[in-house]
Structure formats: structure tokens, C-alpha cells
PDB file of C-alpha atoms and ligand atoms in Angstrom:
ATOM      1  CA  MET A   1     222.947  20.378 135.833  1.00  0.00           C
ATOM      2  CA  LYS A   2     225.070  23.364 136.744  1.00  0.00           C
ATOM      3  CA  ILE A   3     228.838  23.650 136.610  1.00  0.00           C
ATOM      4  CA  SER A   4     228.896  23.805 140.403  1.00  0.00           C
ATOM      5  CA  ASP A   5     227.246  20.352 140.522  1.00  0.00           C
ATOM      6  CA  LEU A   6     230.102  18.937 138.447  1.00  0.00           C
ATOM      7  CA  THR A   7     232.848  20.139 140.706  1.00  0.00           C
ATOM      8  CA  ASN A   8     231.621  17.810 143.451  1.00  0.00           C
ATOM      9  CA  SER A   9     230.646  14.788 141.400  1.00  0.00           C
ATOM     10  CA  LEU A  10     233.773  14.798 139.210  1.00  0.00           C
ATOM     11  CA  GLY A  11     236.228  16.246 141.716  1.00  0.00           C
ATOM     12  CA  LEU A  12     237.131  19.212 139.530  1.00  0.00           C
ATOM     13  CA  GLU A  13     239.076  22.183 140.752  1.00  0.00           C
ATOM     14  CA  VAL A  14     237.622  25.596 139.938  1.00  0.00           C
ATOM     15  CA  ILE A  15     240.475  27.807 138.799  1.00  0.00           C
ATOM     16  CA  CYS A  16     238.785  30.993 137.608  1.00  0.00           C
ATOM     17  CA  GLY A  17     235.589  32.498 136.236  1.00  0.00           C
ATOM     18  CA  GLN A  18     233.655  31.716 139.436  1.00  0.00           C
ATOM     19  CA  GLN A  19     230.706  33.927 138.392  1.00  0.00           C
ATOM     20  CA  GLY A  20     229.906  31.321 135.737  1.00  0.00           C
ATOM     21  CA  LEU A  21     229.542  28.402 138.146  1.00  0.00           C
ATOM     22  CA  THR A  22     225.764  28.681 137.902  1.00  0.00           C
ATOM     23  CA  ASN A  23     225.899  28.194 134.100  1.00  0.00           C
ATOM     24  CA  GLU A  24     223.608  25.377 133.011  1.00  0.00           C
ATOM     25  CA  ILE A  25     225.319  22.467 131.218  1.00  0.00           C
ATOM     26  CA  ARG A  26     223.422  21.093 128.235  1.00  0.00           C
ATOM     27  CA  GLY A  27     226.081  18.884 126.708  1.00  0.00           C
ATOM     28  CA  CYS A  28     229.784  18.332 126.270  1.00  0.00           C
ATOM     29  CA  TYR A  29     232.290  18.720 123.459  1.00  0.00           C
ATOM     30  CA  VAL A  30     235.847  17.390 123.349  1.00  0.00           C
ATOM     31  CA  SER A  31     238.383  18.984 120.998  1.00  0.00           C
ATOM     32  CA  ASP A  32     241.733  20.717 120.926  1.00  0.00           C
ATOM     33  CA  LEU A  33     241.146  22.394 117.557  1.00  0.00           C
ATOM     34  CA  LEU A  34     239.593  25.813 117.973  1.00  0.00           C
ATOM     35  CA  SER A  35     237.844  26.035 114.618  1.00  0.00           C
ATOM     36  CA  ASP A  36     236.397  22.573 115.191  1.00  0.00           C
ATOM     37  CA  VAL A  37     234.863  23.873 118.417  1.00  0.00           C
ATOM     38  CA  MET A  38     233.663  27.016 116.616  1.00  0.00           C
ATOM     39  CA  GLY A  39     231.982  24.883 113.985  1.00  0.00           C
ATOM     40  CA  THR A  40     230.574  22.018 116.029  1.00  0.00           C
ATOM     41  CA  ALA A  41     230.154  22.747 119.762  1.00  0.00           C
ATOM     42  CA  ARG A  42     226.673  23.751 120.863  1.00  0.00           C
ATOM     43  CA  GLU A  43     225.492  26.448 123.212  1.00  0.00           C
ATOM     44  CA  GLY A  44     225.669  25.284 126.834  1.00  0.00           C
ATOM     45  CA  ASP A  45     228.283  22.610 126.164  1.00  0.00           C
ATOM     46  CA  ILE A  46     231.121  22.122 128.591  1.00  0.00           C
ATOM     47  CA  TRP A  47     234.361  21.972 126.611  1.00  0.00           C
ATOM     48  CA  ILE A  48     237.118  19.497 127.489  1.00  0.00           C
ATOM     49  CA  THR A  49     240.536  20.479 126.102  1.00  0.00           C
ATOM     50  CA  LEU A  50     244.266  20.651 126.704  1.00  0.00           C
ATOM     51  CA  GLN A  51     244.585  24.157 125.258  1.00  0.00           C
ATOM     52  CA  THR A  52     245.418  26.653 128.006  1.00  0.00           C
ATOM     53  CA  HIS A  53     245.949  29.938 126.128  1.00  0.00           C
ATOM     54  CA  GLN A  54     243.608  32.922 126.185  1.00  0.00           C
ATOM     55  CA  ASN A  55     241.908  32.238 122.845  1.00  0.00           C
ATOM     56  CA  ILE A  56     239.907  29.430 124.466  1.00  0.00           C
ATOM     57  CA  ILE A  57     237.969  32.059 126.426  1.00  0.00           C
ATOM     58  CA  ALA A  58     237.071  34.011 123.276  1.00  0.00           C
ATOM     59  CA  VAL A  59     235.885  30.798 121.624  1.00  0.00           C
ATOM     60  CA  ALA A  60     233.879  29.740 124.677  1.00  0.00           C
ATOM     61  CA  SER A  61     232.195  33.097 125.118  1.00  0.00           C
ATOM     62  CA  LEU A  62     231.427  33.576 121.411  1.00  0.00           C
ATOM     63  CA  LYS A  63     229.837  30.111 121.380  1.00  0.00           C
ATOM     64  CA  ASP A  64     228.038  30.607 124.731  1.00  0.00           C
ATOM     65  CA  LEU A  65     229.663  27.481 126.150  1.00  0.00           C
ATOM     66  CA  ALA A  66     228.984  26.662 129.804  1.00  0.00           C
ATOM     67  CA  GLY A  67     232.636  26.333 130.755  1.00  0.00           C
ATOM     68  CA  ILE A  68     235.994  24.727 130.066  1.00  0.00           C
ATOM     69  CA  ILE A  69     237.689  21.710 131.660  1.00  0.00           C
ATOM     70  CA  LEU A  70     241.471  21.456 131.313  1.00  0.00           C
ATOM     71  CA  VAL A  71     242.802  17.899 131.459  1.00  0.00           C
ATOM     72  CA  LYS A  72     245.876  16.267 132.994  1.00  0.00           C
ATOM     73  CA  GLY A  73     246.297  18.942 135.659  1.00  0.00           C
ATOM     74  CA  LEU A  74     247.036  21.660 133.114  1.00  0.00           C
ATOM     75  CA  VAL A  75     246.660  25.219 134.345  1.00  0.00           C
ATOM     76  CA  PRO A  76     245.455  28.215 132.314  1.00  0.00           C
ATOM     77  CA  GLU A  77     247.904  30.940 131.338  1.00  0.00           C
ATOM     78  CA  THR A  78     247.719  34.250 133.221  1.00  0.00           C
ATOM     79  CA  GLU A  79     245.882  36.011 130.375  1.00  0.00           C
ATOM     80  CA  THR A  80     243.410  33.142 130.227  1.00  0.00           C
ATOM     81  CA  VAL A  81     242.646  33.577 133.939  1.00  0.00           C
ATOM     82  CA  GLU A  82     242.083  37.324 133.463  1.00  0.00           C
ATOM     83  CA  LYS A  83     239.749  36.838 130.519  1.00  0.00           C
ATOM     84  CA  SER A  84     237.923  34.009 132.254  1.00  0.00           C
ATOM     85  CA  ASN A  85     237.238  36.247 135.248  1.00  0.00           C
ATOM     86  CA  SER A  86     236.124  39.202 133.152  1.00  0.00           C
ATOM     87  CA  SER A  87     233.848  37.193 130.875  1.00  0.00           C
ATOM     88  CA  GLY A  88     232.451  34.724 133.412  1.00  0.00           C
ATOM     89  CA  ILE A  89     233.557  31.608 131.565  1.00  0.00           C
ATOM     90  CA  PRO A  90     234.607  29.200 134.316  1.00  0.00           C
ATOM     91  CA  VAL A  91     237.795  27.214 133.822  1.00  0.00           C
ATOM     92  CA  LEU A  92     238.059  23.966 135.778  1.00  0.00           C
ATOM     93  CA  SER A  93     240.876  21.515 136.052  1.00  0.00           C
ATOM     94  CA  THR A  94     241.088  17.758 136.404  1.00  0.00           C
ATOM     95  CA  SER A  95     244.111  15.541 136.946  1.00  0.00           C
ATOM     96  CA  LEU A  96     242.492  12.908 134.713  1.00  0.00           C
ATOM     97  CA  ASP A  97     243.223  12.519 131.014  1.00  0.00           C
ATOM     98  CA  THR A  98     240.751  13.428 128.288  1.00  0.00           C
ATOM     99  CA  PHE A  99     239.409   9.901 127.739  1.00  0.00           C
ATOM    100  CA  THR A 100     238.702   9.319 131.420  1.00  0.00           C
ATOM    101  CA  ILE A 101     237.059  12.665 132.189  1.00  0.00           C
ATOM    102  CA  ALA A 102     235.009  12.535 128.980  1.00  0.00           C
ATOM    103  CA  GLY A 103     233.786   9.055 129.956  1.00  0.00           C
ATOM    104  CA  LYS A 104     232.720  10.254 133.389  1.00  0.00           C
ATOM    105  CA  MET A 105     231.013  13.266 131.856  1.00  0.00           C
ATOM    106  CA  TYR A 106     229.165  11.040 129.415  1.00  0.00           C
ATOM    107  CA  GLU A 107     227.821   8.907 132.262  1.00  0.00           C
ATOM    108  CA  LEU A 108     226.682  11.983 134.153  1.00  0.00           C
ATOM    109  CA  LEU A 109     224.978  13.662 131.207  1.00  0.00           C
ATOM    110  CA  LYS A 110     223.306  10.402 130.130  1.00  0.00           C
ATOM    111  CA  LYS A 111     221.381  10.353 133.395  1.00  0.00           C
ATOM    112  CA  GLU A 112     219.926  13.833 132.801  1.00  0.00           C
TER     113      GLU A 112
ATOM    114  CA  MET B   1     225.157  51.695 111.802  1.00  0.00           C
ATOM    115  CA  GLN B   2     228.787  51.374 110.781  1.00  0.00           C
ATOM    116  CA  PHE B   3     231.957  50.647 112.637  1.00  0.00           C
ATOM    117  CA  ARG B   4     235.493  49.512 112.066  1.00  0.00           C
ATOM    118  CA  HIS B   5     237.978  47.284 113.861  1.00  0.00           C
ATOM    119  CA  LYS B   6     241.704  46.992 113.223  1.00  0.00           C
ATOM    120  CA  ILE B   7     243.502  43.661 113.325  1.00  0.00           C
ATOM    121  CA  ALA B   8     247.250  43.194 113.762  1.00  0.00           C
ATOM    122  CA  GLY B   9     248.798  40.145 112.147  1.00  0.00           C
ATOM    123  CA  GLY B  10     250.288  37.767 114.694  1.00  0.00           C
ATOM    124  CA  ASP B  11     248.456  39.345 117.634  1.00  0.00           C
ATOM    125  CA  PHE B  12     246.643  36.295 118.990  1.00  0.00           C
ATOM    126  CA  ALA B  13     245.935  38.076 122.279  1.00  0.00           C
ATOM    127  CA  LYS B  14     243.378  40.285 120.536  1.00  0.00           C
ATOM    128  CA  ALA B  15     242.040  37.678 118.104  1.00  0.00           C
ATOM    129  CA  GLY B  16     238.282  37.561 118.508  1.00  0.00           C
ATOM    130  CA  ASN B  17     237.831  41.107 119.773  1.00  0.00           C
ATOM    131  CA  ALA B  18     235.984  42.273 116.662  1.00  0.00           C
ATOM    132  CA  ALA B  19     233.669  39.265 116.894  1.00  0.00           C
ATOM    133  CA  ILE B  20     233.067  39.883 120.601  1.00  0.00           C
ATOM    134  CA  SER B  21     232.150  43.526 119.988  1.00  0.00           C
ATOM    135  CA  VAL B  22     229.811  42.640 117.107  1.00  0.00           C
ATOM    136  CA  LYS B  23     228.173  39.998 119.318  1.00  0.00           C
ATOM    137  CA  LYS B  24     227.458  42.684 121.934  1.00  0.00           C
ATOM    138  CA  VAL B  25     226.050  45.124 119.371  1.00  0.00           C
ATOM    139  CA  LEU B  26     223.751  42.486 117.842  1.00  0.00           C
ATOM    140  CA  SER B  27     222.455  41.513 121.247  1.00  0.00           C
ATOM    141  CA  GLN B  28     221.762  45.190 122.089  1.00  0.00           C
ATOM    142  CA  LEU B  29     219.879  45.463 118.803  1.00  0.00           C
ATOM    143  CA  ASN B  30     217.836  42.395 119.805  1.00  0.00           C
ATOM    144  CA  ILE B  31     218.834  40.515 116.681  1.00  0.00           C
ATOM    145  CA  ASN B  32     217.660  36.882 116.680  1.00  0.00           C
ATOM    146  CA  HIS B  33     220.151  34.905 118.763  1.00  0.00           C
ATOM    147  CA  THR B  34     220.628  32.078 116.238  1.00  0.00           C
ATOM    148  CA  ILE B  35     221.269  34.510 113.399  1.00  0.00           C
ATOM    149  CA  ALA B  36     223.637  36.598 115.503  1.00  0.00           C
ATOM    150  CA  LYS B  37     225.615  33.539 116.531  1.00  0.00           C
ATOM    151  CA  LYS B  38     226.229  32.525 112.939  1.00  0.00           C
ATOM    152  CA  ILE B  39     227.619  35.849 111.849  1.00  0.00           C
ATOM    153  CA  VAL B  40     229.779  36.004 114.939  1.00  0.00           C
ATOM    154  CA  ILE B  41     231.305  32.579 114.166  1.00  0.00           C
ATOM    155  CA  ALA B  42     232.013  33.641 110.580  1.00  0.00           C
ATOM    156  CA  LEU B  43     233.583  36.919 111.671  1.00  0.00           C
ATOM    157  CA  TYR B  44     235.709  35.199 114.312  1.00  0.00           C
ATOM    158  CA  GLU B  45     237.172  32.819 111.748  1.00  0.00           C
ATOM    159  CA  GLY B  46     237.865  35.672 109.324  1.00  0.00           C
ATOM    160  CA  GLU B  47     239.505  37.680 112.061  1.00  0.00           C
ATOM    161  CA  VAL B  48     241.709  34.760 113.163  1.00  0.00           C
ATOM    162  CA  ASN B  49     242.739  34.200 109.551  1.00  0.00           C
ATOM    163  CA  VAL B  50     244.104  37.734 109.385  1.00  0.00           C
ATOM    164  CA  VAL B  51     245.968  37.202 112.661  1.00  0.00           C
ATOM    165  CA  ALA B  52     247.305  33.800 111.604  1.00  0.00           C
ATOM    166  CA  HIS B  53     247.986  34.323 107.918  1.00  0.00           C
ATOM    167  CA  ALA B  54     248.226  38.050 107.109  1.00  0.00           C
ATOM    168  CA  TRP B  55     250.095  41.127 108.319  1.00  0.00           C
ATOM    169  CA  SER B  56     247.349  43.586 109.142  1.00  0.00           C
ATOM    170  CA  GLY B  57     243.684  43.983 108.476  1.00  0.00           C
ATOM    171  CA  ILE B  58     240.530  46.030 108.883  1.00  0.00           C
ATOM    172  CA  VAL B  59     237.037  44.794 109.686  1.00  0.00           C
ATOM    173  CA  ASP B  60     234.251  47.040 108.420  1.00  0.00           C
ATOM    174  CA  VAL B  61     230.806  46.290 109.793  1.00  0.00           C
ATOM    175  CA  GLU B  62     227.593  47.727 108.358  1.00  0.00           C
ATOM    176  CA  ILE B  63     224.283  46.976 110.009  1.00  0.00           C
ATOM    177  CA  ASP B  64     220.860  48.051 108.816  1.00  0.00           C
ATOM    178  CA  GLU B  65     217.384  46.779 109.632  1.00  0.00           C
ATOM    179  CA  ASN B  66     217.664  43.889 107.160  1.00  0.00           C
ATOM    180  CA  GLN B  67     221.200  42.631 107.257  1.00  0.00           C
ATOM    181  CA  ILE B  68     224.743  42.766 108.516  1.00  0.00           C
ATOM    182  CA  ARG B  69     227.547  43.134 105.993  1.00  0.00           C
ATOM    183  CA  ILE B  70     231.145  42.557 107.015  1.00  0.00           C
ATOM    184  CA  LEU B  71     234.209  43.324 104.954  1.00  0.00           C
ATOM    185  CA  ILE B  72     237.528  41.927 106.166  1.00  0.00           C
ATOM    186  CA  THR B  73     240.340  43.536 104.209  1.00  0.00           C
ATOM    187  CA  ASP B  74     243.913  42.521 104.850  1.00  0.00           C
ATOM    188  CA  LYS B  75     247.415  43.191 103.702  1.00  0.00           C
ATOM    189  CA  GLY B  76     249.170  39.868 103.490  1.00  0.00           C
ATOM    190  CA  PRO B  77     250.354  37.028 101.302  1.00  0.00           C
ATOM    191  CA  GLY B  78     246.927  36.620  99.707  1.00  0.00           C
ATOM    192  CA  ILE B  79     245.441  33.289  98.667  1.00  0.00           C
ATOM    193  CA  GLU B  80     246.743  31.792  95.444  1.00  0.00           C
ATOM    194  CA  ASP B  81     244.074  29.110  95.026  1.00  0.00           C
ATOM    195  CA  ILE B  82     240.857  30.042  96.812  1.00  0.00           C
ATOM    196  CA  GLU B  83     239.096  26.800  95.930  1.00  0.00           C
ATOM    197  CA  GLN B  84     241.886  24.795  97.534  1.00  0.00           C
ATOM    198  CA  ALA B  85     241.920  27.072 100.596  1.00  0.00           C
ATOM    199  CA  MET B  86     238.175  26.479 101.052  1.00  0.00           C
ATOM    200  CA  LYS B  87     238.672  22.702 101.326  1.00  0.00           C
ATOM    201  CA  GLU B  88     238.251  21.385 104.854  1.00  0.00           C
ATOM    202  CA  GLY B  89     241.620  20.277 106.208  1.00  0.00           C
ATOM    203  CA  TYR B  90     243.720  22.467 103.926  1.00  0.00           C
ATOM    204  CA  SER B  91     245.978  24.705 105.982  1.00  0.00           C
ATOM    205  CA  THR B  92     249.302  26.473 105.624  1.00  0.00           C
ATOM    206  CA  ALA B  93     249.378  27.419 109.329  1.00  0.00           C
ATOM    207  CA  SER B  94     252.815  27.372 110.953  1.00  0.00           C
ATOM    208  CA  PRO B  95     253.718  24.722 113.547  1.00  0.00           C
ATOM    209  CA  GLN B  96     253.474  27.337 116.331  1.00  0.00           C
ATOM    210  CA  VAL B  97     249.988  28.347 115.234  1.00  0.00           C
ATOM    211  CA  ARG B  98     248.948  24.678 115.042  1.00  0.00           C
ATOM    212  CA  GLU B  99     250.211  24.045 118.533  1.00  0.00           C
ATOM    213  CA  MET B 100     247.660  26.570 119.762  1.00  0.00           C
ATOM    214  CA  GLY B 101     244.904  24.540 118.161  1.00  0.00           C
ATOM    215  CA  PHE B 102     244.520  26.695 115.067  1.00  0.00           C
ATOM    216  CA  GLY B 103     245.273  25.363 111.597  1.00  0.00           C
ATOM    217  CA  ALA B 104     242.674  22.617 111.323  1.00  0.00           C
ATOM    218  CA  GLY B 105     241.753  24.056 107.947  1.00  0.00           C
ATOM    219  CA  LEU B 106     238.145  24.506 108.999  1.00  0.00           C
ATOM    220  CA  GLY B 107     237.871  28.277 109.303  1.00  0.00           C
ATOM    221  CA  LEU B 108     236.831  29.189 105.761  1.00  0.00           C
ATOM    222  CA  SER B 109     234.374  26.326 105.689  1.00  0.00           C
ATOM    223  CA  ASN B 110     232.861  27.540 108.993  1.00  0.00           C
ATOM    224  CA  MET B 111     232.559  30.983 107.408  1.00  0.00           C
ATOM    225  CA  ARG B 112     230.727  29.605 104.396  1.00  0.00           C
ATOM    226  CA  LYS B 113     228.373  27.505 106.535  1.00  0.00           C
ATOM    227  CA  ASN B 114     227.546  30.402 108.811  1.00  0.00           C
ATOM    228  CA  SER B 115     226.955  33.146 106.265  1.00  0.00           C
ATOM    229  CA  ASP B 116     224.175  33.766 103.761  1.00  0.00           C
ATOM    230  CA  PHE B 117     226.646  35.218 101.292  1.00  0.00           C
ATOM    231  CA  MET B 118     230.415  34.989 101.190  1.00  0.00           C
ATOM    232  CA  ASN B 119     232.834  36.263  98.598  1.00  0.00           C
ATOM    233  CA  ILE B 120     236.623  36.128  98.665  1.00  0.00           C
ATOM    234  CA  THR B 121     238.883  38.125  96.391  1.00  0.00           C
ATOM    235  CA  SER B 122     242.613  37.949  96.769  1.00  0.00           C
ATOM    236  CA  ILE B 123     245.736  39.231  95.099  1.00  0.00           C
ATOM    237  CA  PRO B 124     248.754  37.052  95.901  1.00  0.00           C
ATOM    238  CA  GLY B 125     251.489  39.123  97.520  1.00  0.00           C
ATOM    239  CA  GLU B 126     249.079  41.960  98.346  1.00  0.00           C
ATOM    240  CA  GLY B 127     246.151  40.781 100.362  1.00  0.00           C
ATOM    241  CA  THR B 128     242.677  39.370 100.681  1.00  0.00           C
ATOM    242  CA  VAL B 129     239.157  40.766 100.975  1.00  0.00           C
ATOM    243  CA  VAL B 130     236.397  38.636 102.452  1.00  0.00           C
ATOM    244  CA  GLU B 131     232.819  39.847 102.245  1.00  0.00           C
ATOM    245  CA  LEU B 132     230.162  38.290 104.459  1.00  0.00           C
ATOM    246  CA  ILE B 133     226.458  39.083 104.472  1.00  0.00           C
ATOM    247  CA  ASN B 134     223.832  37.679 106.809  1.00  0.00           C
ATOM    248  CA  ASN B 135     220.151  38.550 106.611  1.00  0.00           C
ATOM    249  CA  PHE B 136     218.257  39.181 109.814  1.00  0.00           C
ATOM    250  CA  ARG B 137     215.029  37.734 108.478  1.00  0.00           C
ATOM    251  CA  PRO B 138     215.476  34.135 107.360  1.00  0.00           C
ATOM    252  CA  ASP B 139     213.132  34.638 104.385  1.00  0.00           C
ATOM    253  CA  ALA B 140     214.938  37.694 103.004  1.00  0.00           C
ATOM    254  CA  GLY B 141     217.008  37.412  99.784  1.00  0.00           C
TER     255      GLY B 141
HETATM  256  N1  ATP C 201     243.410  36.183 105.120  1.00  0.00           N
HETATM  257  C1  ATP C 201     244.183  35.231 104.593  1.00  0.00           C
HETATM  258  N2  ATP C 201     245.371  35.545 104.018  1.00  0.00           N
HETATM  259  C2  ATP C 201     246.169  34.596 103.476  1.00  0.00           C
HETATM  260  N3  ATP C 201     245.856  33.294 103.462  1.00  0.00           N
HETATM  261  C3  ATP C 201     244.692  32.916 104.011  1.00  0.00           C
HETATM  262  C4  ATP C 201     243.794  33.858 104.612  1.00  0.00           C
HETATM  263  N4  ATP C 201     242.722  33.176 105.051  1.00  0.00           N
HETATM  264  C5  ATP C 201     242.929  31.896 104.751  1.00  0.00           C
HETATM  265  N5  ATP C 201     244.111  31.716 104.127  1.00  0.00           N
HETATM  266  C6  ATP C 201     244.669  30.449 103.596  1.00  0.00           C
HETATM  267  O1  ATP C 201     243.640  29.489 103.517  1.00  0.00           O
HETATM  268  C7  ATP C 201     243.966  28.358 104.344  1.00  0.00           C
HETATM  269  C8  ATP C 201     242.694  27.768 104.929  1.00  0.00           C
HETATM  270  O2  ATP C 201     242.075  28.700 105.810  1.00  0.00           O
HETATM  271  P1  ATP C 201     241.122  28.157 106.970  1.00  0.00           P
HETATM  272  O3  ATP C 201     240.668  29.319 107.777  1.00  0.00           O
HETATM  273  O4  ATP C 201     240.072  27.297 106.368  1.00  0.00           O
HETATM  274  O5  ATP C 201     242.086  27.209 107.804  1.00  0.00           O
HETATM  275  P2  ATP C 201     243.267  27.616 108.784  1.00  0.00           P
HETATM  276  O6  ATP C 201     243.181  29.058 109.117  1.00  0.00           O
HETATM  277  O7  ATP C 201     244.542  27.142 108.201  1.00  0.00           O
HETATM  278  O8  ATP C 201     242.924  26.729 110.063  1.00  0.00           O
HETATM  279  P3  ATP C 201     241.682  26.962 111.076  1.00  0.00           P
HETATM  280  O9  ATP C 201     240.863  28.082 110.539  1.00  0.00           O
HETATM  281  O10 ATP C 201     240.966  25.666 111.103  1.00  0.00           O
HETATM  282  O11 ATP C 201     242.313  27.303 112.391  1.00  0.00           O
HETATM  283  C9  ATP C 201     244.939  28.899 105.366  1.00  0.00           C
HETATM  284  O12 ATP C 201     245.750  27.898 105.926  1.00  0.00           O
HETATM  285  C10 ATP C 201     245.744  29.883 104.509  1.00  0.00           C
HETATM  286  O13 ATP C 201     246.658  29.205 103.689  1.00  0.00           O
HETATM  287 MG1   MG C 202     241.370  29.859 109.749  1.00  0.00          MG
END
């Protein structure tokens, strides 16, 4: 499944990092603690978080994550948008809360 | 091959830049992806620790055909009790730093898990030196 497939099935808004929409999703990780993501997320995971600052892009690109979903309608900071576009890490947004979007993601990935 | 990166304490905008540049170099050198990823995680955590906890720092990277050796030297408050600092969950991060999602107290433990060799020396009130070594061939020393 690619990120672009998610945008339709989960109604996500693509905010930036469009070049990465073809990234393949292998799994999902949910955390708001950056060093927890550094230690535990796996390559190709999509990362669900409420953190919006630019360090999330460094973490995602160092870990080769597929992309980032911001919850509850949060929007990335300006620097985050710039870094997302330059590194090709797509940032998507949902109006849903973490529990709900993670549940939907689980159902989707289970079918794979 | 040798290169150096400067880190400014408190500058979260640039946190991760040393790790990103080392990641690029290792990929150009065709270093095994799994091995490269580990050293990059360890370096990132060391770099963020300088940004979050110290005043300024230098990352020295040395790469030869067998290994990568990284020395992160900072001027800062130092670490009084290294054993305690290594414990998962222990953190002295400020509330502002925690709000950004740092300060879980997992960084040093990530560094240990993702390096073949790690040594910390610190002088309270002066600074900290973290040495990290990763071998490129899994069977090497
Ligand atoms: N370079 C350093 N200078 C001074 N103190 C440090 C340094 N690195 C680590 N420490 C101390 O060790 C503690 C634990 O570090 P560790 O990296 O494990 O967690 P953290 O940085 O607090 O949170 P996290 O890394 O999970 O975001 C820090 O809170 C700090 O007190
Ligand atoms: Mg840390």
C-alpha cells in the first residue's frame, strides 16, 4: 500500500512532501516521544503523532519512515513544511484523534 | 575519511543535521543499510543530547574500511551520575523540551543498543565526551 492509497481510504489531507506519496507503507507506529520513535519505529512505518515541529522530519527521514500523519487537524509548522518538501517525507493531516485514526489504520494494514 | 560537525546548544532547528550528513556519506560508501541505520540513530541521539542538555559541541567522525568512530564532545553541565543517566526513563529535560517530545529518557539507551562500543566520560560543570564505534562487518571485533 502506498501513501497515496491512504489519502482516499482514510480521507487524509496531504499537506506537504508530495514527492513521497509513492512511498510504500509497511507498518504503523504511534508515539509523541521522538526517542521512542527513534528506538522502536521500523523502516516504512507511517508515523501517527501530534508533534508538529521540524524535528519530526529529521526523525522520519533518519528512520526511513513512509510518512507522518498529524492528528486532530493539527498543521505542521512552517519549517516542518519546508523540510518535508526538501526531504520528500509526506505530512498528512486528519481531523480524527489518535485512537480513531490508529484503529482505522490497523484495520487497513491487517488486510494487507 | 574524517569530518567534523558543530552543534549549538538549544538549536533544535539544526538538531539531526550531523546524523543526516553521516547517513548520506555511509550510503555513498555503500555501507550495509542495517549497520548504517544503527550508527545514525546513535549519533542522532547524541547530537540531540548536546542540543537539549549542553551549551555547544563538536561531532568528529572517522570512517575507515572497517568501522566508523564518532566522538561527540560538548561543553556543558556534564553528567554527575552516568549510570543513572543511562537508565531508561531518567531525564532532566526542561518542560519546554519535553513538550516537543524529547525527554523520554530513552536517548542514551538507544545509543547503547545501536552501537558496538560506547563510552561516556564526563566532568560535571565542564562537559561530556561520548565515543561510539560501529563495525562495518558484523563479525569484526
Ligand atoms: N551531553 C549531555 N550533557 C549533559 N547531560 C546529559 C547529556 N546527555 C545526557 N545527559 C543527561 O542524561 C539524561 C538522560 O539522557 P537521555 O538521552 O537518555 O534522555 P533525554 O535526553 O532526557 O530524553 P530523550 O533522549 O528520550 O529525548 C538527560 O536527561 C541528561 O540529564
Ligand atoms: Mg536524549
